[in-house]
Amino acid sequence: MTFDTSTRPEHIQGILSSLDRYNPETVTIFQDYVQHQCDTKTYDSLANLALLKLYQFNPHLTRDETITNILVKALTVFPSADFGLCLHLLPANTLTEPPIDPFAEAVLKLFSLSRLLEACQYKEFWITLESDDLYADLVADCVGFEELIRLRIASATVQSNREITRDLLEGWLNLTGDGFESFVKAAYGWVLEGDVVKIPLNKENEAKTTVTRENVKFDQFQRVIKRAYEQPA
Amino acid sequence: MLASQNFNGTTRHLREDSDSDDEVLASTLVEEALRDDGDYDDMDSAGGGHQISGENIQQKLAAAATPLDFQAPLQNRFDSYDNYCSLFHFILNSEGPVDLELPTVGSFSHYVDTPMGKMDATTYYWAWDAIDEFIYQFNSFCSHRNAVARKEGAGTEEERKLLSENPQTWGCYSVLNVLYSLIQRSQMNEQLAAIKKGQDPNEVAGEYGSRPLYRMLGYFSIIGLLRVHCLLGDFTLALKTLDDIELNKKAVFARVMAAHFTTYYYVGFSYMMMRRYADAIKAFSHILVYVSRTKNFQKNAQFDSVTKKNDQMYALIAICVALCPTRLDDTIHASLRDKYGEQFTKMQRGGPDALPIYERLFLSACPKFISPIPPDFDKPENNVDPSKHHLEIFMADVKNSMLAPTLKSYLKLYTTMDLKKLAAFIEVSPEVLRTQLLVYKQRSRQTRWIEGGLLEGETINTSDLDFALQGDLIHISEAKVGRRLVDWYLRNLAKTY
């Protein structure tokens, strides 16, 4: 869940914190805001959830394209639970197989992408993404989609790895040759040595054994001490 | 204006005549929000022709807090809705705050201490019962309507006709409207914010909010909102609703067992659906420990209603612990083994066999989800049970971690291990193992609440086992907990006297 509200404009904040969030007239404002997020690589989950809620209550105002854009944006913040939280607000028949309409088909396609990302099958994610033109259409509105996903995959890599083969990482990032090399140079202080990418130690990938010692507070002795002052019965 | 459209008609045909479609309802909600306080004297009450007073109101008050029979016919449910509408309309839109002599529930005659001062217990319990029953009836009505539309089980043609002709009865917007209006009229959010800052809530309470009735209705409406949002699948907003309430033992709701219990159930459930299992476990444990400690003092009717939810919470905590292994309080752990021992063991073992158990427990323990709009009566196939929808999304996450228990049991044995060798042990390909390791890592990093609003939190490692990959070499580390000698000593000392 991303609660970074620094990019949230004041008028959106105003709607979210008042009952205007239920006013169907704000749908267009939220829709524009989704477009804005797509254009500027920003993300505001609370505003997007509010829009999905408005659609929930006013199905006739629903714009399929905006919903898929919200889902695509939610993909770019994996592994947060946002994608699932958006799905929960869609009509209950959206996820039935086989899909009931083209919109449901698009949602199911995005759901499958989300599952690949959640399952850390990054290489398969890119293969699937390129396997069908429909995917390209779906993510087209979201500026820098691939770049945003790549950054998320990179941070997952940093969490778990100290060294990783070039071959493997190329597959995960869907980059080869110069593109790969410049990405490695730019990101996180990685060093390319021959066929291996070395990742500096951080809190997540050091895997250090720790022993948590008991933390004793004086309060715990309260009863014992109190007892010492009591008269024997 | 809140009054005119959706509260005016106390008879059915009247409401049909007024154009009460969703948009109108929404705009009344919004107008209500934008409306400055005060100024209710000139409110147009022409629509609400039914003035209620005297005996009539007593009946309505008593009815509002009385559970509707589970098998009550549809007509009773419609009547009950009308009853709530006229009652809330009276409370919210009379000229100035109303004084009501409330029916006594049980034999309570004492006062209840709340952070907002002493409260007459009758008001307190009536307010909870009324809001609780209001939402319960809304919930069961919507579930029933959806089931009828799906043509599952009971539901005569007559019922179908009646339901499809009255889509606005027990509508989501009206229910939300009531809850938000009660909160606003009592200035509840302002009052709670003042309490949080250590100021006197009476200064911001206003004419309505300083009265016990409005104050308690407003307060419990916040818990009602938590519940309604959760039923609609909006778990984020559900938790956000409680921003101003402090979840501690002094909280107002803690005085009503059922309120305390309900709050934690929905908070825990929302956390679970947001995949914040550590927080969900904390919420469930808190309330389950509380119940197990107080059950000897709570042998009344209120406690009976809690028993079913109690078992549901054990099922939910079993799911959460299987997904995010955590050491539970001893009493909770014992009861969990008692109630769900076999299922719990299977879920902890993971693998495909565990999936049906997750599904069954989830369905038995989840709230009765509802669809925000009336179902499509003409095309039964378009109506899917909302619980199935939410289950499917939840299961996507569960399926993802089915190998974790096996993985963990092996990793525990080594400090370093070759990826290929481990893959051979587990009988998967090395590349599958690699992705599973990444999944394990990813899932062990959860947002956990530290302070502030319920949605806030920091990312922490919830697993006692951690690892890092150096090429194909797995470095494994364990966060060990030292022996808790002082705790052991104190506990045994306490036993001796």
PDB file of N, CA and C in Angstrom, chain A residues 166 180-181 184 190-198:
ATOM      1  N   ARG A 166      24.391 -12.820 -14.783  1.00  0.00           N
ATOM      2  CA  ARG A 166      23.908 -11.844 -15.755  1.00  0.00           C
ATOM      3  C   ARG A 166      22.718 -12.401 -16.532  1.00  0.00           C
ATOM      4  N   PHE A 180      20.950  -3.333 -20.598  1.00  0.00           N
ATOM      5  CA  PHE A 180      21.156  -4.016 -19.331  1.00  0.00           C
ATOM      6  C   PHE A 180      22.293  -3.381 -18.563  1.00  0.00           C
ATOM      7  N   GLU A 181      23.410  -3.135 -19.283  1.00  0.00           N
ATOM      8  CA  GLU A 181      24.587  -2.593 -18.598  1.00  0.00           C
ATOM      9  C   GLU A 181      24.331  -1.220 -17.999  1.00  0.00           C
ATOM     10  N   VAL A 184      22.246  -1.607 -14.857  1.00  0.00           N
ATOM     11  CA  VAL A 184      23.035  -2.090 -13.735  1.00  0.00           C
ATOM     12  C   VAL A 184      23.878  -0.963 -13.139  1.00  0.00           C
ATOM     13  N   TRP A 190      25.120  -1.480  -8.108  1.00  0.00           N
ATOM     14  CA  TRP A 190      25.461  -2.817  -8.567  1.00  0.00           C
ATOM     15  C   TRP A 190      26.761  -2.779  -9.378  1.00  0.00           C
ATOM     16  N   VAL A 191      27.523  -3.893  -9.320  1.00  0.00           N
ATOM     17  CA  VAL A 191      28.743  -3.976 -10.096  1.00  0.00           C
ATOM     18  C   VAL A 191      28.690  -5.215 -10.977  1.00  0.00           C
ATOM     19  N   LEU A 192      28.981  -5.020 -12.258  1.00  0.00           N
ATOM     20  CA  LEU A 192      28.996  -6.147 -13.186  1.00  0.00           C
ATOM     21  C   LEU A 192      30.421  -6.678 -13.284  1.00  0.00           C
ATOM     22  N   GLU A 193      30.638  -7.907 -12.818  1.00  0.00           N
ATOM     23  CA  GLU A 193      31.969  -8.515 -12.918  1.00  0.00           C
ATOM     24  C   GLU A 193      31.859  -9.770 -13.757  1.00  0.00           C
ATOM     25  N   GLY A 194      32.341  -9.697 -14.977  1.00  0.00           N
ATOM     26  CA  GLY A 194      32.211 -10.842 -15.875  1.00  0.00           C
ATOM     27  C   GLY A 194      30.750 -11.172 -16.080  1.00  0.00           C
ATOM     28  N   ASP A 195      30.382 -12.393 -15.721  1.00  0.00           N
ATOM     29  CA  ASP A 195      28.988 -12.801 -15.917  1.00  0.00           C
ATOM     30  C   ASP A 195      28.147 -12.684 -14.659  1.00  0.00           C
ATOM     31  N   VAL A 196      28.732 -12.030 -13.648  1.00  0.00           N
ATOM     32  CA  VAL A 196      28.020 -11.973 -12.372  1.00  0.00           C
ATOM     33  C   VAL A 196      27.765 -10.523 -11.978  1.00  0.00           C
ATOM     34  N   VAL A 197      26.574 -10.262 -11.500  1.00  0.00           N
ATOM     35  CA  VAL A 197      26.268  -8.936 -10.980  1.00  0.00           C
ATOM     36  C   VAL A 197      26.366  -8.997  -9.459  1.00  0.00           C
ATOM     37  N   LYS A 198      27.215  -8.139  -8.896  1.00  0.00           N
ATOM     38  CA  LYS A 198      27.340  -8.129  -7.431  1.00  0.00           C
ATOM     39  C   LYS A 198      26.482  -7.012  -6.851  1.00  0.00           C
TER      40      LYS A 198
END
